[in-house]
Short mmCIF file of C-alpha atoms in Angstrom, two decimals:
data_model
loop_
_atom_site.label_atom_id
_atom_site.label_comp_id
_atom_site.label_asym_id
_atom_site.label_seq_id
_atom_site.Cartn_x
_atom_site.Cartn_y
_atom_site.Cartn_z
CA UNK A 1212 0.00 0.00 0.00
CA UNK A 1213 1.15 3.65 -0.83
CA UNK A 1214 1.45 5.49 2.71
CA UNK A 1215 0.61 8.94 2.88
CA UNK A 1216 2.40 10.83 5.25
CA UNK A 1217 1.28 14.62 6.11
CA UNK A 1218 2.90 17.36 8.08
CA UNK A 1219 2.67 18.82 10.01
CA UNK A 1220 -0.06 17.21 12.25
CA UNK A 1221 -1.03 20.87 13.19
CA UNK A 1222 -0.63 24.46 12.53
CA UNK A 1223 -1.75 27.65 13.80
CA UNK A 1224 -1.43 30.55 11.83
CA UNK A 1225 -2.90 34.49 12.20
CA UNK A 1226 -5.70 35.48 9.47
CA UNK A 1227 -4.44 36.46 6.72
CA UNK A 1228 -1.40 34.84 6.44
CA UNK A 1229 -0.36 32.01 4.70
CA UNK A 1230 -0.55 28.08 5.32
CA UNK A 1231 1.58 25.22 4.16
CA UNK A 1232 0.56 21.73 4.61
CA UNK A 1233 3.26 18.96 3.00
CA UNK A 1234 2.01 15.37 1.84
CA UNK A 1235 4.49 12.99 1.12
CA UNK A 1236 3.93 9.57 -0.59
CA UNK A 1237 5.89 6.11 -0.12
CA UNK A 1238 6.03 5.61 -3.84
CA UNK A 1239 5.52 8.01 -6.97
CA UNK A 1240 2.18 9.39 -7.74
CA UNK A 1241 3.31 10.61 -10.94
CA UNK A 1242 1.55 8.72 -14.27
CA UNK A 1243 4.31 8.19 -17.18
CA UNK A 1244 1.10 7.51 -19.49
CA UNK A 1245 -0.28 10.85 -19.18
CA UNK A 1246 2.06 12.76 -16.83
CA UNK A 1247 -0.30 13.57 -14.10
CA UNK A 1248 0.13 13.10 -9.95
CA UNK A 1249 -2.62 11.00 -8.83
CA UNK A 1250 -3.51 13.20 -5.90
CA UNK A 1251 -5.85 15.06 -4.23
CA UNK A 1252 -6.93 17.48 -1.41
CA UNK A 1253 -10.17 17.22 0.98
CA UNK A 1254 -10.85 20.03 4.08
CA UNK A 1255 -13.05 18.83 6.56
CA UNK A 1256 -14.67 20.75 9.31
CA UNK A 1257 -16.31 19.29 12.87
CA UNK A 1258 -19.53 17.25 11.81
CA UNK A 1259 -19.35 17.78 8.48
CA UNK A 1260 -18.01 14.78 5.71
CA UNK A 1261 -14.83 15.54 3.84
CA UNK A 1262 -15.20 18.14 1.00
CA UNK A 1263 -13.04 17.88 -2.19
CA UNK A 1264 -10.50 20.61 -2.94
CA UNK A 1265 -8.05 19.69 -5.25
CA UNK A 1266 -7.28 16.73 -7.33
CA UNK A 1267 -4.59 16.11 -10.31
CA UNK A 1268 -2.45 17.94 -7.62
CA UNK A 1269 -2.73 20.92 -8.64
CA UNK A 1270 -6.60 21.35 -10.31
CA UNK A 1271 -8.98 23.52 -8.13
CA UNK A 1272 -12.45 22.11 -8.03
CA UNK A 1273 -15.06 24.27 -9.09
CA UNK A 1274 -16.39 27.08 -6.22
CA UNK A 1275 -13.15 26.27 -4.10
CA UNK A 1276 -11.77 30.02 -3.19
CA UNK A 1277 -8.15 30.84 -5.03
CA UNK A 1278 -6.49 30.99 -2.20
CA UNK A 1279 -6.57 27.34 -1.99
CA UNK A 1280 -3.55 25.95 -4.01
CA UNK A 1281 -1.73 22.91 -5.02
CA UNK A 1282 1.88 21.80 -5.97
CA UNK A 1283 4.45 18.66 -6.07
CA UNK A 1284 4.94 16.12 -8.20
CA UNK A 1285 6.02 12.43 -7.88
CA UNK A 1286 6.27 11.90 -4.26
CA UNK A 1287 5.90 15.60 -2.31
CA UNK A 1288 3.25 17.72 -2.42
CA UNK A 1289 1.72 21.15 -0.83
CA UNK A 1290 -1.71 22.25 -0.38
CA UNK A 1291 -1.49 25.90 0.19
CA UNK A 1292 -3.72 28.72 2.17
CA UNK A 1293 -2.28 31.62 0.98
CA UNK A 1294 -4.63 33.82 3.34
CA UNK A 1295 -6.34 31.88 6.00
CA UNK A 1296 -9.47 32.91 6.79
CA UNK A 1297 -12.01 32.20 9.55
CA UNK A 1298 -13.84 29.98 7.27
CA UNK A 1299 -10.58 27.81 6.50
CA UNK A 1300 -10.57 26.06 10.34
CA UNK A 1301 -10.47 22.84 9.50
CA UNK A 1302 -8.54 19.59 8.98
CA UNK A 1303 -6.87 18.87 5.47
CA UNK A 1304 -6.29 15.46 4.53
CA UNK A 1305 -4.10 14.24 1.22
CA UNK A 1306 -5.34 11.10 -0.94
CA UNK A 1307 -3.41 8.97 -3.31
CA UNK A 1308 -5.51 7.30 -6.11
CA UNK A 1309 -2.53 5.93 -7.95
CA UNK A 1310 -3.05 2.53 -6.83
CA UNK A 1311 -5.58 0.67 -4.93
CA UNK A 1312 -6.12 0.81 -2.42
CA UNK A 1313 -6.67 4.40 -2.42
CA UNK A 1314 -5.07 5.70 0.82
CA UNK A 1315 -5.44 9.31 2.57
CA UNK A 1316 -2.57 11.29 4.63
CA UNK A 1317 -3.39 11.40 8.70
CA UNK A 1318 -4.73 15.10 8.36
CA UNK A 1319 -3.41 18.45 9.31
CA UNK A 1320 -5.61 20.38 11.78
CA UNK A 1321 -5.70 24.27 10.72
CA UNK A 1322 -5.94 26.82 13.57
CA UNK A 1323 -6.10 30.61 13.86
CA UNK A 1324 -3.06 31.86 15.74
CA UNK J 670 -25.90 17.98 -8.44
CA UNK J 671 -25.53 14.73 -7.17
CA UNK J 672 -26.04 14.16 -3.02
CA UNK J 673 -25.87 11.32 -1.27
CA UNK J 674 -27.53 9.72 2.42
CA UNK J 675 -26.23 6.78 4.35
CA UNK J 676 -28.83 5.20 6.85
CA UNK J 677 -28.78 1.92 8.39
CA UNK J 678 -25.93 2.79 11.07
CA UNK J 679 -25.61 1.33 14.43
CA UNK J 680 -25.04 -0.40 17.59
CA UNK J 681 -24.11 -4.39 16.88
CA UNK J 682 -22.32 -6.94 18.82
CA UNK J 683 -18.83 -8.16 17.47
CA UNK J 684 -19.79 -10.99 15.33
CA UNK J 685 -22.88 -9.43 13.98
CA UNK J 686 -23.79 -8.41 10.75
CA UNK J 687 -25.47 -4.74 9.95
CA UNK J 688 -26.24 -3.48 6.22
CA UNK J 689 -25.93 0.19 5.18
CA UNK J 690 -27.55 2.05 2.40
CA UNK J 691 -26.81 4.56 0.40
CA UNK J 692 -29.28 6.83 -1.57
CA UNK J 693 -28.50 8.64 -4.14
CA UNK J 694 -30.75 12.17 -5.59
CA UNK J 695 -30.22 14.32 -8.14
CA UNK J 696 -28.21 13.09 -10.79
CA UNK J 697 -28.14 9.73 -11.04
CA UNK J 698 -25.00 7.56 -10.04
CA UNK J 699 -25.15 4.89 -12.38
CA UNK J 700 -22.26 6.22 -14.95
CA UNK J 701 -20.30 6.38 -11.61
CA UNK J 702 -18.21 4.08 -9.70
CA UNK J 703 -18.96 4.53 -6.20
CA UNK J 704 -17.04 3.99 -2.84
CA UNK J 705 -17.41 3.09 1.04
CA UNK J 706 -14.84 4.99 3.18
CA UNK J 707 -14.86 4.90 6.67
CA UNK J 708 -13.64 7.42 9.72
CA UNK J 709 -12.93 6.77 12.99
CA UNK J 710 -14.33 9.99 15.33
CA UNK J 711 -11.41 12.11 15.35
CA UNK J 712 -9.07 10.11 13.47
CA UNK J 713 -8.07 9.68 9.41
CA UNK J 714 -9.96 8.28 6.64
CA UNK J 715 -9.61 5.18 5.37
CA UNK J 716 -11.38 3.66 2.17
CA UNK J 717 -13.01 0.42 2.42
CA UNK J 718 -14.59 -0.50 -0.95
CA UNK J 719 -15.82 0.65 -4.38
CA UNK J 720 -17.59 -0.93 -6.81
CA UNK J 721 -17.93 -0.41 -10.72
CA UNK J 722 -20.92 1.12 -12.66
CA UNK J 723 -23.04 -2.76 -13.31
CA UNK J 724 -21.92 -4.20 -9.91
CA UNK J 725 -19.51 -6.48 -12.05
CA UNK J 726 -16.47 -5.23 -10.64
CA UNK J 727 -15.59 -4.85 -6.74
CA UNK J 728 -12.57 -4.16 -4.72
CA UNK J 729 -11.85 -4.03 -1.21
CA UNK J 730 -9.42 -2.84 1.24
CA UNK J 731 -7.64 -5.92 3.04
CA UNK J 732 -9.31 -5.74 6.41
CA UNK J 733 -12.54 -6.02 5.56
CA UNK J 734 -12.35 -8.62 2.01
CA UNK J 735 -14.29 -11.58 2.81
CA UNK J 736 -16.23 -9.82 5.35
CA UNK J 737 -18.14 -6.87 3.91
CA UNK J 738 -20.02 -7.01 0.81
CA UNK J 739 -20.34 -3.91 -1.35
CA UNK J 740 -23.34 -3.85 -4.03
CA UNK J 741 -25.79 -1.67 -5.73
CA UNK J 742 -29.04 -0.90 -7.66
CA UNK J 743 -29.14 1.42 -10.11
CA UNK J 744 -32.93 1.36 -10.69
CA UNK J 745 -32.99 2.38 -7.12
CA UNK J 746 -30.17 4.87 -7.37
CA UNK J 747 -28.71 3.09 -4.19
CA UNK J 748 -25.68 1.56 -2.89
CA UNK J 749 -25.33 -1.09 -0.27
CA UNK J 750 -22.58 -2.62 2.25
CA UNK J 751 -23.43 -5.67 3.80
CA UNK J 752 -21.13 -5.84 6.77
CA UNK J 753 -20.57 -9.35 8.54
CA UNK J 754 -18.86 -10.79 11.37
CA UNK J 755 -18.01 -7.27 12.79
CA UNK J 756 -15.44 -6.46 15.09
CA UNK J 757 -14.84 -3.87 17.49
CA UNK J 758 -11.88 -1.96 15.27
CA UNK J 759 -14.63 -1.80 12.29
CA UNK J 760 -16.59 1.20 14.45
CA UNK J 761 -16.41 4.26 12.46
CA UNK J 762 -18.56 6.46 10.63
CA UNK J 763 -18.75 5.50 7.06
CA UNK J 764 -19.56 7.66 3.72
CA UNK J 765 -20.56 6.67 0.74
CA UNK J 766 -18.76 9.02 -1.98
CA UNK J 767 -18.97 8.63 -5.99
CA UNK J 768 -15.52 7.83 -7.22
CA UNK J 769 -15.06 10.30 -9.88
CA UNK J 770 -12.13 9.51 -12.69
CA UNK J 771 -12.91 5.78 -12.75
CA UNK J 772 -11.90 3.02 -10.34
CA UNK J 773 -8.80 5.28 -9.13
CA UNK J 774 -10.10 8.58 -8.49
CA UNK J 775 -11.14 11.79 -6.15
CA UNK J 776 -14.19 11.15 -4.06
CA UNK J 777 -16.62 13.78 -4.55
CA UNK J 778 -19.58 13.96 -3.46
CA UNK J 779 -19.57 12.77 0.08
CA UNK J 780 -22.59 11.47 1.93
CA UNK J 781 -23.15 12.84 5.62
CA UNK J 782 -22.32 9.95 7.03
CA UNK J 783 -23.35 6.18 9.56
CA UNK J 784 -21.83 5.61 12.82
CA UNK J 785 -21.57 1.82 13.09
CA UNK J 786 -20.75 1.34 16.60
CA UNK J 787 -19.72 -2.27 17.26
CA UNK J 788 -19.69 -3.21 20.82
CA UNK J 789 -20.76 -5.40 23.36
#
């Protein structure tokens, strides 16, 4: 199985600056067939299922603010906040779907400083 | 806009069986494969089972192969996981989530969620 490994395992930053959340996988998500990462971003907040933010790494699903961003390639990758807002409280978990079975990060719990 | 509700969560005794559902509204799932992933309260996510578009084509995470028992009906717009011979470490909440991209893909949407509490 492809382990998912986040960090850190919490963060607390003021409003309005920025957050960085690293996921790093055991093997390569990166596809030689089409040269996409086979990963993808999901905030969840208390009570509430995970929501998708990101997938292909880097692709921003539709209605997810701009200042949600994503990077890496092969085997590290960043999910960036680059203002954190009230809203953004939350825990952010990475997912592989390179191989099955599909496997998710531990999560990163976001705080306001 | 596809949404999705779980029901049939619970409290069972280890070695029980319990059988969640999954309802789908809106658009309809069928062109879909759909998942089972499953949460321990305040811990990470793990995903337990998907299943392609006819039911022909199943997969399952090691733990629970030979136990649980994913299936669906598309007439009924509904997914299903028949869960057998539980054991405590099985309690979670699980979601049912359309597996978009294929057999290896994103989950999105997510259902709200069953607690299956297994328990004596």
């Amino acid at each position: 199985d492809v382990v998912m490994i986040q960090s850190p395992d919490s963060l607390a930053v003021s409003l309005g600056e920025r957050a960085t959340i690293n996921c790093k996988s055991s093997q390569s998500l990166l596809s030689s067939s089409n040269n996409r990462n086979y990963l993808a971003w999901y905030q969840q907040k208390p009570g509430q299922p995970p929501k998708l933010l990101i997938y292909w790494a880097s692709t921003r699903e539709s209605g997810v603010p701009d200042r949600f961003s994503g990077s890496g390639s092969g085997t590290d990758f960043t999910l960036t906040i680059s203002s954190l807002q009230a809203e953004d409280v939350a825990v952010y978990f990475c997912q592989q779907y390179y191989s099955t079975p599909q496997t998710f990060g531990q999560g990163t719990k976001v705080e306001v400083k | 806009e596809l949404q999705l509700a779980e029901s049939g969560g619970g409290l069972v005794q280890p070695g029980g069986s319990l059988r969640l559902s999954c309802a789908g509204s809106g658009l309809s799932f069928s062109g879909y494969w759909m998942s089972w992933v499953r949460q321990v309260p305040g811990k990470g996510l793990e995903w337990v089972a998907n299943i392609n578009q006819d039911g022909s084509d199943k997969y399952y995470v090691d733990s629970v192969r030979g136990r649980f028992i994913i299936s669906r009906d598309n007439a009924k717009n509904s997914l299903y996981l028949q869960m057998n011979s539980l054991r405590s470490e099985d309690t979670a909440v699980y979601y049912c989530a359309r597996e978009v991209s294929g057999r290896l893909g994103w989950f999105d949407p997510w259902g709200q969620g069953a607690l299956v509490s297994v328990s004596s």
